[in-house]
PDB file of C-alpha atoms in Angstrom:
ATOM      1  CA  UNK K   1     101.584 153.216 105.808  1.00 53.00           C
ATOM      2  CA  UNK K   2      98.311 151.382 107.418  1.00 80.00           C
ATOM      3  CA  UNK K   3      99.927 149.217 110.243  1.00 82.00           C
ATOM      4  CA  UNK K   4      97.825 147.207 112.326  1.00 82.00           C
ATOM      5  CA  UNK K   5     100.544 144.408 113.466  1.00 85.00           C
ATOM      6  CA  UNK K   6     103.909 143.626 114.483  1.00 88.00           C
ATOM      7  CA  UNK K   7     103.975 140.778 111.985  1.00 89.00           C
ATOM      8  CA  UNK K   8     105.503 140.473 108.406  1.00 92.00           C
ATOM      9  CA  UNK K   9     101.744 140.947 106.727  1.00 89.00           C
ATOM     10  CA  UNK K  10     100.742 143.362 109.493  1.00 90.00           C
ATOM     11  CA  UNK K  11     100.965 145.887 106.936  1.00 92.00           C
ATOM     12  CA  UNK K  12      99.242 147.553 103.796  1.00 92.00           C
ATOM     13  CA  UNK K  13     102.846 147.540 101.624  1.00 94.00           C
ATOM     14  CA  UNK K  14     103.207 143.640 102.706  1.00 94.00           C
ATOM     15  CA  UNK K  15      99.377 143.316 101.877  1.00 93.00           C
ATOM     16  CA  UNK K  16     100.103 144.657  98.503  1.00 94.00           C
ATOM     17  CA  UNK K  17     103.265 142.417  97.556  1.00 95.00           C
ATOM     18  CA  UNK K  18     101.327 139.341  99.026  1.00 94.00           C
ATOM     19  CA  UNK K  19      98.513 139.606  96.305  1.00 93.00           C
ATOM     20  CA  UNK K  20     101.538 140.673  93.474  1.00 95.00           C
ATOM     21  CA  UNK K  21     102.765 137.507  94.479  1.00 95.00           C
ATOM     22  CA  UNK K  22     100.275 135.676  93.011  1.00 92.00           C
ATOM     23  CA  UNK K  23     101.153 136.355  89.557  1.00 95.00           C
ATOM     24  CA  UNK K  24     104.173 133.902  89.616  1.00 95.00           C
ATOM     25  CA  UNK K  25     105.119 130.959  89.528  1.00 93.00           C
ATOM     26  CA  UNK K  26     108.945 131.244  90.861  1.00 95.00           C
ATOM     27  CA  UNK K  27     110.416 132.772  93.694  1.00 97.00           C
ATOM     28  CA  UNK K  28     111.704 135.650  91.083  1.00 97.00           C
ATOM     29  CA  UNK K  29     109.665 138.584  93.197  1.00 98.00           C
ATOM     30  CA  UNK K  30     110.409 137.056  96.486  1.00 98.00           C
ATOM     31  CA  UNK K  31     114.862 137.360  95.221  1.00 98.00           C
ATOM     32  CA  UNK K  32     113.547 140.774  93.378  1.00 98.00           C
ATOM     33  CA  UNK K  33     112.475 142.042  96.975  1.00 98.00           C
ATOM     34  CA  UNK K  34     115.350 141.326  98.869  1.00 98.00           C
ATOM     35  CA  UNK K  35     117.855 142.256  96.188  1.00 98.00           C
ATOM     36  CA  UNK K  36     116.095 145.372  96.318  1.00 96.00           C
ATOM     37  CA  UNK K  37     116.623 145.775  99.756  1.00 97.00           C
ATOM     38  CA  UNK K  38     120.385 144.424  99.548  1.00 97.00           C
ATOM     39  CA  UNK K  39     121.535 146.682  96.400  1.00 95.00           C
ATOM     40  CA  UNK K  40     119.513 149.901  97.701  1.00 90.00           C
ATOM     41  CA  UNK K  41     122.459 152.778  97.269  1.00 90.00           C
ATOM     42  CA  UNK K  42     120.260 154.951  99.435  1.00 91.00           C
ATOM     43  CA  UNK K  43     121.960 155.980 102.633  1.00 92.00           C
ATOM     44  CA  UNK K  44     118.860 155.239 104.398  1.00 96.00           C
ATOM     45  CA  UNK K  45     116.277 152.156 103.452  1.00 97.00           C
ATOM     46  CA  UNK K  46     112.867 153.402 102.512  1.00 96.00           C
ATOM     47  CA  UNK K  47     109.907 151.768 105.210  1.00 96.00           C
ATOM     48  CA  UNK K  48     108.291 150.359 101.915  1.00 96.00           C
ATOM     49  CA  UNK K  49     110.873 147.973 100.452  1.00 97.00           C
ATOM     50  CA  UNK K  50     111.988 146.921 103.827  1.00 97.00           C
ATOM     51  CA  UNK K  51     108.151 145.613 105.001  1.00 97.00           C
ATOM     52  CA  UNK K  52     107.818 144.028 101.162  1.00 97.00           C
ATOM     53  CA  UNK K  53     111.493 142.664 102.332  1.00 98.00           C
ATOM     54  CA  UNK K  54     109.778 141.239 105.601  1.00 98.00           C
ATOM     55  CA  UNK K  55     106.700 139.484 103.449  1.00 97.00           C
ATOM     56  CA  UNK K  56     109.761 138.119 101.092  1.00 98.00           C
ATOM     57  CA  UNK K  57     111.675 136.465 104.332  1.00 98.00           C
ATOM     58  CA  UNK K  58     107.999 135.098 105.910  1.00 97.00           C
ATOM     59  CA  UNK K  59     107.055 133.596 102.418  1.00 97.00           C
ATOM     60  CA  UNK K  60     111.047 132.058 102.867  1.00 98.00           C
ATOM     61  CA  UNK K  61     110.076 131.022 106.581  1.00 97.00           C
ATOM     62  CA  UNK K  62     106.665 129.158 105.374  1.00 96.00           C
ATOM     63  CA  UNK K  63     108.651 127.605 102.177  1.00 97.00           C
ATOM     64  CA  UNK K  64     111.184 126.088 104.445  1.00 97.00           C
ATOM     65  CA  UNK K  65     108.413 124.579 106.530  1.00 95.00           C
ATOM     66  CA  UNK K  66     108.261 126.962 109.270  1.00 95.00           C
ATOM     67  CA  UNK K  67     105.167 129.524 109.428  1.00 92.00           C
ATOM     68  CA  UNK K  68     104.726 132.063 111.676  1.00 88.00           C
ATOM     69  CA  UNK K  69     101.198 133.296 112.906  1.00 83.00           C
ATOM     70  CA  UNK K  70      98.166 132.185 110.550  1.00 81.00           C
ATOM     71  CA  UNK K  71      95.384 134.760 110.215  1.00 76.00           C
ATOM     72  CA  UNK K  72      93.553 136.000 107.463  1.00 74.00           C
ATOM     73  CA  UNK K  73      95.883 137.596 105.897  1.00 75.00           C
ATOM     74  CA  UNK K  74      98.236 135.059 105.695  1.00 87.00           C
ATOM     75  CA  UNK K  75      95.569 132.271 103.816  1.00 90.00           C
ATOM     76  CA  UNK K  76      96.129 133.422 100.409  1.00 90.00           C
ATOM     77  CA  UNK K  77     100.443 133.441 100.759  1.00 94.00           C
ATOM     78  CA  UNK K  78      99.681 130.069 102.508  1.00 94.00           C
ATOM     79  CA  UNK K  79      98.241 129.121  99.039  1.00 93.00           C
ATOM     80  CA  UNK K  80     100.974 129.830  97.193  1.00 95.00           C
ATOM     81  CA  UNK K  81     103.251 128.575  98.949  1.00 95.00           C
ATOM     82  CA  UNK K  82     101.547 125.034  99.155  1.00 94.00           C
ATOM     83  CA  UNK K  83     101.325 125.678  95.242  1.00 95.00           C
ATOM     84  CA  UNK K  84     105.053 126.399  95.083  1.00 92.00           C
ATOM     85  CA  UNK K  85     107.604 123.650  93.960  1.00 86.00           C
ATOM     86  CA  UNK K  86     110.601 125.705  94.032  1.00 91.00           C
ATOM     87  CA  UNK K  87     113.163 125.136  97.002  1.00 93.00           C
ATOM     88  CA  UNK K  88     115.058 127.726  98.859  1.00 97.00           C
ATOM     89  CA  UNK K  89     118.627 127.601  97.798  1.00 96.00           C
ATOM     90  CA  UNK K  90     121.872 128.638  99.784  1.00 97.00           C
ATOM     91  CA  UNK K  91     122.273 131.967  97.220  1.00 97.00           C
ATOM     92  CA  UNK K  92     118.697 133.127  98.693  1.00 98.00           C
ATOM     93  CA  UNK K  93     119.538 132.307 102.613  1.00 98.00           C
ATOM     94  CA  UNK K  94     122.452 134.499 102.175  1.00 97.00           C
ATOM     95  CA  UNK K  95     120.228 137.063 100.335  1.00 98.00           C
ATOM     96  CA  UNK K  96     118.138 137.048 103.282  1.00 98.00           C
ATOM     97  CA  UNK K  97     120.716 137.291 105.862  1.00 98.00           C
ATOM     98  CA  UNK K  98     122.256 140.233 104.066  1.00 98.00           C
ATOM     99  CA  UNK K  99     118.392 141.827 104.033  1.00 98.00           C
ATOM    100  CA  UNK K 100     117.641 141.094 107.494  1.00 98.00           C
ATOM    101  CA  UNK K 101     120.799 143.523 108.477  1.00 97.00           C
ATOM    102  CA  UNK K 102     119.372 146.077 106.338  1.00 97.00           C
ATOM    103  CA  UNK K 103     116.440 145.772 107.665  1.00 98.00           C
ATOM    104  CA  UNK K 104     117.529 145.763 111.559  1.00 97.00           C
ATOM    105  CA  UNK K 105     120.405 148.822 111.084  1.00 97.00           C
ATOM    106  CA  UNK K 106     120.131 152.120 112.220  1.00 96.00           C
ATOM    107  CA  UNK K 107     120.061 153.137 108.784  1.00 96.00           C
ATOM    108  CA  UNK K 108     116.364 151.567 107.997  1.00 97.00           C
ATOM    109  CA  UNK K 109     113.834 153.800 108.089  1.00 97.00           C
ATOM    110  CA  UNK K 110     111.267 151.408 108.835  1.00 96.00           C
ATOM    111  CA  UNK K 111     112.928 150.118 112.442  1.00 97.00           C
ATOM    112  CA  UNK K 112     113.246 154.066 112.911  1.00 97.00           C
ATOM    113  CA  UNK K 113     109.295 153.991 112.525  1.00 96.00           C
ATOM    114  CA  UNK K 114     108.962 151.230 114.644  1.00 96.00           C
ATOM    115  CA  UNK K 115     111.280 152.780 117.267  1.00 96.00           C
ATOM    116  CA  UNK K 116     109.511 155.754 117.674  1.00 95.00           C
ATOM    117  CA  UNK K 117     106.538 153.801 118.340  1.00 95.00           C
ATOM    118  CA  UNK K 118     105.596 152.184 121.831  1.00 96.00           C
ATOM    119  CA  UNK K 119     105.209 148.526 119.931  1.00 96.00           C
ATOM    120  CA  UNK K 120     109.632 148.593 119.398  1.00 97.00           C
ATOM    121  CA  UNK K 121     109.891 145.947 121.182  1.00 97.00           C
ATOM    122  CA  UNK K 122     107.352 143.471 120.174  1.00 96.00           C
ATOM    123  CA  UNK K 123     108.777 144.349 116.574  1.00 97.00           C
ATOM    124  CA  UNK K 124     112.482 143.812 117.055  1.00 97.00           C
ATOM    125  CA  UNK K 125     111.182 140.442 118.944  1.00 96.00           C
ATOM    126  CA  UNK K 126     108.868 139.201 115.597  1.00 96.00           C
ATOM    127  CA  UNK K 127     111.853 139.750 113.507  1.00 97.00           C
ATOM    128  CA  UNK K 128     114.329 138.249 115.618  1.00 97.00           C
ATOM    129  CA  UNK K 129     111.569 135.036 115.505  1.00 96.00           C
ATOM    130  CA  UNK K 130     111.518 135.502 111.799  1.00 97.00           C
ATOM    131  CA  UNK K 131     115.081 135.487 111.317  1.00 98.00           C
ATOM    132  CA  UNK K 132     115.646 132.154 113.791  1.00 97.00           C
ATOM    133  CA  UNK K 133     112.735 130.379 111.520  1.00 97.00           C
ATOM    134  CA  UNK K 134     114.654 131.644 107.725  1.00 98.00           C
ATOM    135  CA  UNK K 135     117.944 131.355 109.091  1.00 97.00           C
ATOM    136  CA  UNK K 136     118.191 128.818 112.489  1.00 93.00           C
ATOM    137  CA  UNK K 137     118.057 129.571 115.813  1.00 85.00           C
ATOM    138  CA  UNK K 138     121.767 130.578 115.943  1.00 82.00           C
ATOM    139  CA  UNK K 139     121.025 133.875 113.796  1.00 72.00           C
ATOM    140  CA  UNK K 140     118.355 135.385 116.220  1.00 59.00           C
TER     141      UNK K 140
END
């Protein structure tokens, strides 16, 4: 996987599911993602669908009204979302609780990437951000 960031789009699997995103007009792929994530019967979490997961949860973040970083990458998903009349319901902040567990066990294969890396803690700290902007401050 190409990483050059800590962020949700720091990546070339979240650079891939931003421009897929673009082909609709619901938040189907963005509940597709995470239910990925949330049924997966895998023992471990594949790196892949947990950093589309991660895009999923910052497109949530910027729906709700609260965007992380803006950068380049970001402009296009910024699009959408301004384009977007659907509204995050209760069912999908639940969804993305249950993901962002997934996503933060032991079990993910993706925080085991980031934890062999020198950059761990700058990633657990953009997720935990993440999380407080989807789900409050209280879920951090």
């Amino acid at each position: 996987m190409g990483t050059w960031a800590t962020d949700a789009f720091g990546n070339d699997y979240a650079m891939d599911w931003a421009q897929d995103l673009h082909e609709y007009k619901t938040l189907e792929l963005v509940e597709t993602t995470l239910d990925n994530v949330i049924d997966s019967q895998e023992a471990e979490l594949e790196a892949p669908f947990a950093a589309e997961a991660l895009a999923a949860l910052e497109v949530i973040a910027r729906l709700l009204g609260k965007p992380g970083e803006d950068d380049p990458a970001t402009a296009e998903v910024d699009e959408w979302v301004a384009a977007c009349k659907k509204k995050v319901t209760p069912p999908l902040l639940d969804k993305a609780r249950l993901a962002f567990e997934r996503i933060t066990a032991e079990s993910s294969e993706l925080r085991q990437l980031w934890q062999d890396s020198e950059h761990f803690a700058d990633w657990q700290a953009d997720v935990a951000a993440l999380r407080a902007r989807v789900l409050g401050p209280d879920a951090a």
